């Protein structure tokens, strides 16, 4: 079995200070797809010692964004970023990194992405749509290649009403706008990507992956499901479970996001 986890760490230094290392030691993921690393290559490498292979795209602004892949298997090839020709501006916050590896004879592509939240009616939303366009183009390309691939990350879009506790109050807010949700419709319906957490959970509320630090959102499970593992059909057939590693209590979280972990039969 092969375990892949995706998690927005909300700053790698803060996450390890709050106990992310204990989660890694307990769950033993083979690959971790990281978002909002908020650190340099050197700082990231200092948290992952021998036995880990890393690729990282830093955020354009210090202390913001950044995505990475940490793998216990050697990375055979890496591709950092989405080319500007597909719509990414120099000041784009969104981040994307890909790596190829081999697992017991199976070729596997793993991708970590971060799509920023944006604010409806502002330039940040224009940047979000531009990056969503670029991501959609790339997802189509990867899907056309066939084989086993997984995209993990913080998409900052709740796909359906089941994916957000207060969906009625957020219909006009970024993260639940019809225009944003339509991108995910296309990924699933046109390109064939499989939302593994939803497949295994079924038609239930959540399981949510993000809760505000403020108020009683975590205690009341008033969250959003915005972190995904999307698999190509071939890889989805090998997925055995999808688990949100929700902390037992508010003060035991190492991030405001919970890891989403999927086990594959590879």
CSV table of C-alpha atoms in Angstrom, one decimal:
chain,number,residue,atom,x,y,z
A,1,UNK,CA,0.0,0.0,0.0
A,2,UNK,CA,1.1,3.6,-0.8
A,3,UNK,CA,0.0,6.6,1.2
A,4,UNK,CA,-0.3,10.1,-0.2
A,5,UNK,CA,-1.3,13.0,2.1
A,6,UNK,CA,-2.1,16.6,1.1
A,7,UNK,CA,-2.1,19.4,3.6
A,8,UNK,CA,-2.0,23.2,3.7
A,9,UNK,CA,0.5,23.7,6.5
A,10,UNK,CA,-0.2,27.4,7.0
A,11,UNK,CA,3.6,28.0,7.4
A,12,UNK,CA,5.9,25.0,7.6
A,13,UNK,CA,7.8,26.4,10.7
A,14,UNK,CA,4.5,27.0,12.6
A,15,UNK,CA,3.2,23.5,11.6
A,16,UNK,CA,6.3,21.7,13.0
A,17,UNK,CA,6.3,23.9,16.1
A,18,UNK,CA,2.7,22.7,16.7
A,19,UNK,CA,3.4,19.0,16.1
A,20,UNK,CA,3.4,18.2,12.5
A,21,UNK,CA,6.4,15.9,13.0
A,22,UNK,CA,4.4,13.8,15.4
A,23,UNK,CA,1.7,13.4,12.7
A,24,UNK,CA,4.3,12.3,10.1
A,25,UNK,CA,5.8,9.8,12.6
A,26,UNK,CA,2.3,8.3,13.3
A,27,UNK,CA,0.8,8.2,9.8
A,28,UNK,CA,4.0,7.5,7.8
A,29,UNK,CA,2.8,8.9,4.5
A,30,UNK,CA,5.0,8.0,1.5
A,31,UNK,CA,4.3,11.4,-0.2
A,32,UNK,CA,3.2,14.6,1.3
A,33,UNK,CA,1.8,17.4,-0.9
A,34,UNK,CA,2.3,20.7,0.9
A,35,UNK,CA,0.7,24.1,0.4
A,36,UNK,CA,1.4,27.5,1.9
A,37,UNK,CA,4.9,26.4,2.9
A,38,UNK,CA,5.8,30.1,3.4
A,39,UNK,CA,9.6,29.4,3.5
A,40,UNK,CA,12.7,29.2,1.5
A,41,UNK,CA,14.1,26.0,0.0
A,42,UNK,CA,16.7,25.8,2.7
A,43,UNK,CA,14.2,26.2,5.5
A,44,UNK,CA,11.9,23.6,4.1
A,45,UNK,CA,14.8,21.1,3.7
A,46,UNK,CA,15.7,21.6,7.3
A,47,UNK,CA,12.5,20.0,8.4
A,48,UNK,CA,12.8,16.9,6.1
A,49,UNK,CA,16.0,15.0,6.7
A,50,UNK,CA,17.6,12.0,5.0
A,51,UNK,CA,15.2,9.7,3.3
A,52,UNK,CA,13.0,12.5,1.8
A,53,UNK,CA,13.2,13.9,-1.7
A,54,UNK,CA,11.9,17.5,-2.2
A,55,UNK,CA,10.7,19.8,-4.9
A,56,UNK,CA,9.4,23.3,-4.0
A,57,UNK,CA,8.0,26.3,-5.7
A,58,UNK,CA,8.3,29.3,-3.4
A,59,UNK,CA,5.7,32.0,-3.2
A,60,UNK,CA,6.5,35.2,-5.1
A,61,UNK,CA,6.1,37.2,-1.9
A,62,UNK,CA,8.1,36.4,1.2
A,63,UNK,CA,5.9,34.6,3.8
A,64,UNK,CA,3.1,33.7,1.4
A,65,UNK,CA,2.0,30.7,-0.6
A,66,UNK,CA,4.5,28.2,-1.9
A,67,UNK,CA,3.9,24.5,-2.6
A,68,UNK,CA,6.1,21.5,-2.3
A,69,UNK,CA,6.3,17.7,-2.7
A,70,UNK,CA,8.1,15.6,-0.1
A,71,UNK,CA,8.5,12.0,-1.2
A,72,UNK,CA,10.2,8.9,0.3
A,73,UNK,CA,10.8,7.7,-3.3
A,74,UNK,CA,13.2,9.3,-5.6
A,75,UNK,CA,11.7,11.9,-8.0
A,76,UNK,CA,12.5,11.0,-11.6
A,77,UNK,CA,11.4,14.3,-13.1
A,78,UNK,CA,10.0,17.6,-11.8
A,79,UNK,CA,8.1,20.4,-13.4
A,80,UNK,CA,7.7,23.6,-11.5
A,81,UNK,CA,5.0,26.1,-12.1
A,82,UNK,CA,2.5,26.6,-14.9
A,83,UNK,CA,3.8,28.4,-17.9
A,84,UNK,CA,2.9,32.1,-18.3
A,85,UNK,CA,1.5,31.3,-21.8
A,86,UNK,CA,-1.4,29.4,-20.1
A,87,UNK,CA,-2.4,32.5,-18.1
A,88,UNK,CA,-0.2,32.9,-15.1
A,89,UNK,CA,0.8,36.5,-14.3
A,90,UNK,CA,4.0,37.4,-12.6
A,91,UNK,CA,2.1,38.5,-9.5
A,92,UNK,CA,0.0,35.3,-9.5
A,93,UNK,CA,-0.3,33.9,-6.0
A,94,UNK,CA,-1.4,30.4,-7.1
A,95,UNK,CA,1.3,27.8,-7.2
A,96,UNK,CA,1.8,24.4,-9.0
A,97,UNK,CA,4.5,21.7,-8.9
A,98,UNK,CA,4.6,18.2,-10.4
A,99,UNK,CA,6.9,15.2,-9.9
A,100,UNK,CA,7.1,11.8,-11.5
A,101,UNK,CA,8.1,8.7,-9.5
A,102,UNK,CA,7.9,4.9,-9.8
A,103,UNK,CA,6.1,2.7,-7.2
A,104,UNK,CA,6.8,-1.0,-7.6
A,105,UNK,CA,6.7,-0.7,-11.4
A,106,UNK,CA,3.8,1.8,-11.6
A,107,UNK,CA,4.6,5.2,-13.1
A,108,UNK,CA,2.9,7.8,-10.9
A,109,UNK,CA,2.6,11.6,-11.3
A,110,UNK,CA,2.0,13.6,-8.2
A,111,UNK,CA,1.0,17.3,-8.2
A,112,UNK,CA,0.7,19.9,-5.4
A,113,UNK,CA,-1.2,23.1,-6.0
A,114,UNK,CA,-2.4,26.1,-4.1
A,115,UNK,CA,-5.2,28.3,-5.5
A,116,UNK,CA,-5.6,31.5,-3.4
A,117,UNK,CA,-8.9,32.5,-1.9
A,118,UNK,CA,-9.5,35.8,-3.6
A,119,UNK,CA,-12.1,38.4,-2.8
A,120,UNK,CA,-15.2,38.7,-5.0
A,121,UNK,CA,-15.2,41.9,-7.1
A,122,UNK,CA,-11.5,42.7,-6.6
A,123,UNK,CA,-8.4,42.2,-8.7
A,124,UNK,CA,-7.5,39.3,-6.6
A,125,UNK,CA,-10.5,37.5,-8.0
A,126,UNK,CA,-9.3,38.2,-11.5
A,127,UNK,CA,-6.0,36.5,-10.6
A,128,UNK,CA,-7.8,33.6,-9.2
A,129,UNK,CA,-9.8,33.0,-12.3
A,130,UNK,CA,-6.6,33.4,-14.5
A,131,UNK,CA,-4.9,30.7,-12.4
A,132,UNK,CA,-8.0,28.5,-12.5
A,133,UNK,CA,-7.9,28.8,-16.3
A,134,UNK,CA,-4.3,27.7,-16.3
A,135,UNK,CA,-4.9,24.8,-13.9
A,136,UNK,CA,-7.9,23.7,-16.1
A,137,UNK,CA,-5.7,23.6,-19.2
A,138,UNK,CA,-3.0,21.6,-17.4
A,139,UNK,CA,-5.6,19.2,-15.9
A,140,UNK,CA,-6.9,18.5,-19.4
A,141,UNK,CA,-3.4,17.8,-20.6
A,142,UNK,CA,-2.6,15.4,-17.8
A,143,UNK,CA,-5.9,13.6,-18.2
A,144,UNK,CA,-5.2,13.1,-21.9
A,145,UNK,CA,-1.9,11.5,-21.1
A,146,UNK,CA,-3.7,8.7,-19.2
A,147,UNK,CA,-2.0,6.6,-16.6
A,148,UNK,CA,-1.8,7.2,-12.8
A,149,UNK,CA,-1.8,10.8,-11.6
A,150,UNK,CA,-3.0,12.6,-8.5
A,151,UNK,CA,-3.5,16.3,-7.8
A,152,UNK,CA,-3.6,17.3,-4.2
A,153,UNK,CA,-4.0,20.7,-2.8
A,154,UNK,CA,-5.9,23.6,-1.3
A,155,UNK,CA,-8.2,24.7,-4.2
A,156,UNK,CA,-10.1,27.3,-2.1
A,157,UNK,CA,-13.4,26.3,-3.8
A,158,UNK,CA,-16.1,24.2,-2.1
A,159,UNK,CA,-17.7,22.3,-4.9
A,160,UNK,CA,-21.2,21.6,-3.6
A,161,UNK,CA,-23.5,22.5,-0.8
A,162,UNK,CA,-22.3,19.4,1.1
A,163,UNK,CA,-18.8,20.9,1.1
A,164,UNK,CA,-19.5,23.9,3.2
A,165,UNK,CA,-21.4,24.2,6.5
A,166,UNK,CA,-22.8,27.7,5.9
A,167,UNK,CA,-23.4,27.4,2.2
A,168,UNK,CA,-26.5,29.7,2.3
A,169,UNK,CA,-24.5,32.6,3.8
A,170,UNK,CA,-21.6,32.2,1.3
A,171,UNK,CA,-23.3,32.1,-2.1
A,172,UNK,CA,-21.9,35.5,-3.0
A,173,UNK,CA,-18.5,35.0,-1.5
A,174,UNK,CA,-15.3,33.7,-3.0
A,175,UNK,CA,-14.9,30.0,-2.5
A,176,UNK,CA,-18.5,29.2,-3.3
A,177,UNK,CA,-19.3,31.4,-6.3
A,178,UNK,CA,-21.1,29.5,-9.2
A,179,UNK,CA,-18.4,30.6,-11.6
A,180,UNK,CA,-15.7,29.0,-9.4
A,181,UNK,CA,-17.7,25.8,-8.8
A,182,UNK,CA,-18.2,25.4,-12.5
A,183,UNK,CA,-14.4,24.8,-12.9
A,184,UNK,CA,-14.7,21.7,-10.7
A,185,UNK,CA,-17.7,20.6,-12.7
A,186,UNK,CA,-15.6,20.6,-15.8
A,187,UNK,CA,-12.6,18.8,-14.1
A,188,UNK,CA,-14.9,16.0,-13.0
A,189,UNK,CA,-17.4,15.7,-15.9
A,190,UNK,CA,-15.3,16.6,-18.9
A,191,UNK,CA,-11.8,15.5,-17.9
A,192,UNK,CA,-12.8,12.5,-15.7
A,193,UNK,CA,-10.8,13.5,-12.6
A,194,UNK,CA,-12.2,11.7,-9.5
A,195,UNK,CA,-12.8,13.5,-6.2
A,196,UNK,CA,-11.6,10.7,-3.9
A,197,UNK,CA,-12.8,12.2,-0.6
A,198,UNK,CA,-16.3,12.5,-1.9
A,199,UNK,CA,-16.2,9.1,-3.5
A,200,UNK,CA,-15.4,7.4,-0.2
A,201,UNK,CA,-17.5,9.7,2.1
A,202,UNK,CA,-20.6,9.5,0.0
A,203,UNK,CA,-23.5,12.0,0.1
A,204,UNK,CA,-22.8,13.4,3.6
A,205,UNK,CA,-21.8,16.9,4.9
A,206,UNK,CA,-18.1,17.3,4.6
A,207,UNK,CA,-15.8,15.8,5.7
A,208,UNK,CA,-14.5,19.3,6.1
A,209,UNK,CA,-10.8,20.1,5.9
A,210,UNK,CA,-10.6,23.7,6.9
A,211,UNK,CA,-12.0,25.6,10.0
A,212,UNK,CA,-11.3,29.2,11.0
A,213,UNK,CA,-9.0,29.6,14.0
A,214,UNK,CA,-11.5,32.1,15.3
A,215,UNK,CA,-14.6,31.4,17.4
A,216,UNK,CA,-16.0,27.9,17.8
A,217,UNK,CA,-15.8,26.9,14.1
A,218,UNK,CA,-13.7,23.8,14.8
A,219,UNK,CA,-15.6,22.7,17.9
A,220,UNK,CA,-18.9,23.1,16.0
A,221,UNK,CA,-17.5,21.5,12.8
A,222,UNK,CA,-18.5,24.6,10.9
A,223,UNK,CA,-16.0,24.1,8.1
A,224,UNK,CA,-15.3,24.0,4.4
A,225,UNK,CA,-14.1,21.1,2.3
A,226,UNK,CA,-11.5,22.9,0.1
A,227,UNK,CA,-8.6,20.4,0.1
A,228,UNK,CA,-8.8,17.7,-2.4
A,229,UNK,CA,-7.0,14.7,-3.9
A,230,UNK,CA,-8.1,14.3,-7.5
A,231,UNK,CA,-7.1,11.1,-9.3
A,232,UNK,CA,-7.2,10.0,-12.9
A,233,UNK,CA,-9.6,7.1,-13.4
A,234,UNK,CA,-6.8,4.5,-13.5
A,235,UNK,CA,-5.4,5.7,-10.2
A,236,UNK,CA,-8.9,6.1,-8.6
A,237,UNK,CA,-9.5,2.4,-9.1
A,238,UNK,CA,-6.5,1.7,-6.9
A,239,UNK,CA,-7.6,4.0,-4.1
A,240,UNK,CA,-8.6,2.1,-1.0
A,241,UNK,CA,-9.7,4.8,1.4
A,242,UNK,CA,-9.6,8.6,2.0
A,243,UNK,CA,-9.3,9.9,5.5
A,244,UNK,CA,-9.3,13.5,6.9
A,245,UNK,CA,-6.9,13.5,9.8
A,246,UNK,CA,-9.0,15.9,11.9
A,247,UNK,CA,-7.3,16.7,15.2
A,248,UNK,CA,-8.9,15.5,18.4
A,249,UNK,CA,-9.2,19.0,19.8
A,250,UNK,CA,-8.7,22.6,18.8
A,251,UNK,CA,-5.4,23.0,20.6
A,252,UNK,CA,-4.0,19.9,19.0
A,253,UNK,CA,-4.1,21.2,15.4
A,254,UNK,CA,-0.9,22.0,13.6
A,255,UNK,CA,-2.7,24.0,11.0
A,256,UNK,CA,-6.1,25.4,10.3
A,257,UNK,CA,-6.4,22.8,7.6
A,258,UNK,CA,-6.5,19.0,8.3
A,259,UNK,CA,-4.5,16.6,6.2
A,260,UNK,CA,-6.4,14.5,3.6
A,261,UNK,CA,-4.7,11.1,3.3
A,262,UNK,CA,-5.4,8.5,0.7
A,263,UNK,CA,-4.1,4.9,0.6
A,264,UNK,CA,-3.5,3.4,-2.9
A,265,UNK,CA,-2.8,-0.2,-3.9
A,266,UNK,CA,0.3,0.3,-6.0
